[in-house]
GROMACS .gro file of C-alpha atoms in nm:
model
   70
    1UNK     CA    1   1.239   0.687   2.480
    2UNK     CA    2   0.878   0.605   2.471
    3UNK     CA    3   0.680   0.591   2.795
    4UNK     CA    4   0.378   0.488   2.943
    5UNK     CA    5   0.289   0.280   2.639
    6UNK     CA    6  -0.019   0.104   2.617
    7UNK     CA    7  -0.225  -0.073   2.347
    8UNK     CA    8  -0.547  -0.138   2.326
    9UNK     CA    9  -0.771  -0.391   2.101
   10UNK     CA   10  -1.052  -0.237   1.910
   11UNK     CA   11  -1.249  -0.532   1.824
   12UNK     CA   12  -1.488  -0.539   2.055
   13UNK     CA   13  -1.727  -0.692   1.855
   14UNK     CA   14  -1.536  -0.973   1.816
   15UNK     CA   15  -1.635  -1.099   2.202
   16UNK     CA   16  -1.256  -1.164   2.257
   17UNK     CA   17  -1.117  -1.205   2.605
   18UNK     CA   18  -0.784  -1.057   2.662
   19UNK     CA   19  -0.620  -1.157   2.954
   20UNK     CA   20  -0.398  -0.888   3.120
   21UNK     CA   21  -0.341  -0.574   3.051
   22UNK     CA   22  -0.173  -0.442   2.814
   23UNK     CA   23   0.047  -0.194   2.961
   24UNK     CA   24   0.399  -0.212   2.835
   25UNK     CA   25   0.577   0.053   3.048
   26UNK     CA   26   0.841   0.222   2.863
   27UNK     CA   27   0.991   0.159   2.560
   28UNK     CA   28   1.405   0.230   2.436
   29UNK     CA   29   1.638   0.110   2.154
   30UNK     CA   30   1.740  -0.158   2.375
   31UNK     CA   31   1.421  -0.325   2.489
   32UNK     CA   32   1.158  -0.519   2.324
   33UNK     CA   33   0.855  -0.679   2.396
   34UNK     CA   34   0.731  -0.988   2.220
   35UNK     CA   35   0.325  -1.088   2.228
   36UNK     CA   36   0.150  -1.430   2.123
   37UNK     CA   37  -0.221  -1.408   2.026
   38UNK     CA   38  -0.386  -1.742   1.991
   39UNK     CA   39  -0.700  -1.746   1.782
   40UNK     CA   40  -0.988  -1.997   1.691
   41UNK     CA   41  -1.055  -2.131   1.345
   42UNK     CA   42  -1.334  -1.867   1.235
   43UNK     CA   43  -1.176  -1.544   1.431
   44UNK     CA   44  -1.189  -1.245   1.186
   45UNK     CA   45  -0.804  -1.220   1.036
   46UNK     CA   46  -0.761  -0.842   1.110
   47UNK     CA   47  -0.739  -0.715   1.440
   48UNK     CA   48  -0.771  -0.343   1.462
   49UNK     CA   49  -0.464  -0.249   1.763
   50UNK     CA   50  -0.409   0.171   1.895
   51UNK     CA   51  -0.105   0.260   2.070
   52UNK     CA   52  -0.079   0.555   2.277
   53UNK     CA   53   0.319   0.669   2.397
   54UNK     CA   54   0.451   0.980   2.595
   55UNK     CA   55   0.796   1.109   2.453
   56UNK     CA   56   0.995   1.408   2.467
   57UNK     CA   57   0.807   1.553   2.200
   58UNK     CA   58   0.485   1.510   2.284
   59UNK     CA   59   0.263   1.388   2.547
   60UNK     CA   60  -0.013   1.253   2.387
   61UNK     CA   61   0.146   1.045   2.077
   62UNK     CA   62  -0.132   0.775   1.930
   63UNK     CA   63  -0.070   0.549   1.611
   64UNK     CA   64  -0.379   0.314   1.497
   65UNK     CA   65  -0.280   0.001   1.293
   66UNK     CA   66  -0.476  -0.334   1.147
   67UNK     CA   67  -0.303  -0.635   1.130
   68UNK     CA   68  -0.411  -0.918   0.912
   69UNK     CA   69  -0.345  -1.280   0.978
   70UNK     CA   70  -0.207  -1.518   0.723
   0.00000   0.00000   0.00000
């Protein structure tokens, strides 16, 4: 069980407005959470995301990814 996950977006320079906050809460097998992003023709295609997770092996778990759109 994952918990107090959060993600945050690491393109700042990008100027993009992100409405809400992403803090997903906690995380099992059995639950899943499903996000749209909506860009403008001329938006970079890779975002740059980090995700930061408590678990019962560690408290301070962080993965950094880049996703490229198609």
């Amino acid at each position: 069980k994952a918990t107090n996950v959060k993600v945050e977006w690491l393109n700042e320079s990008d100027r993009i407005h992100i409405r809400g906050y992403f803090n997903i809460g906690d995380l099992t097998t059995q639950n899943k959470r499903v996000y749209y992003l909506h860009v403008g023709v001329g938006h970079p295609n890779i975002i740059h995301l980090r995700y930061t997770w408590s678990d019962d092996l560690n408290a301070e778990n962080i993965y950094e990814e880049k996703l490229q759109f198609a």
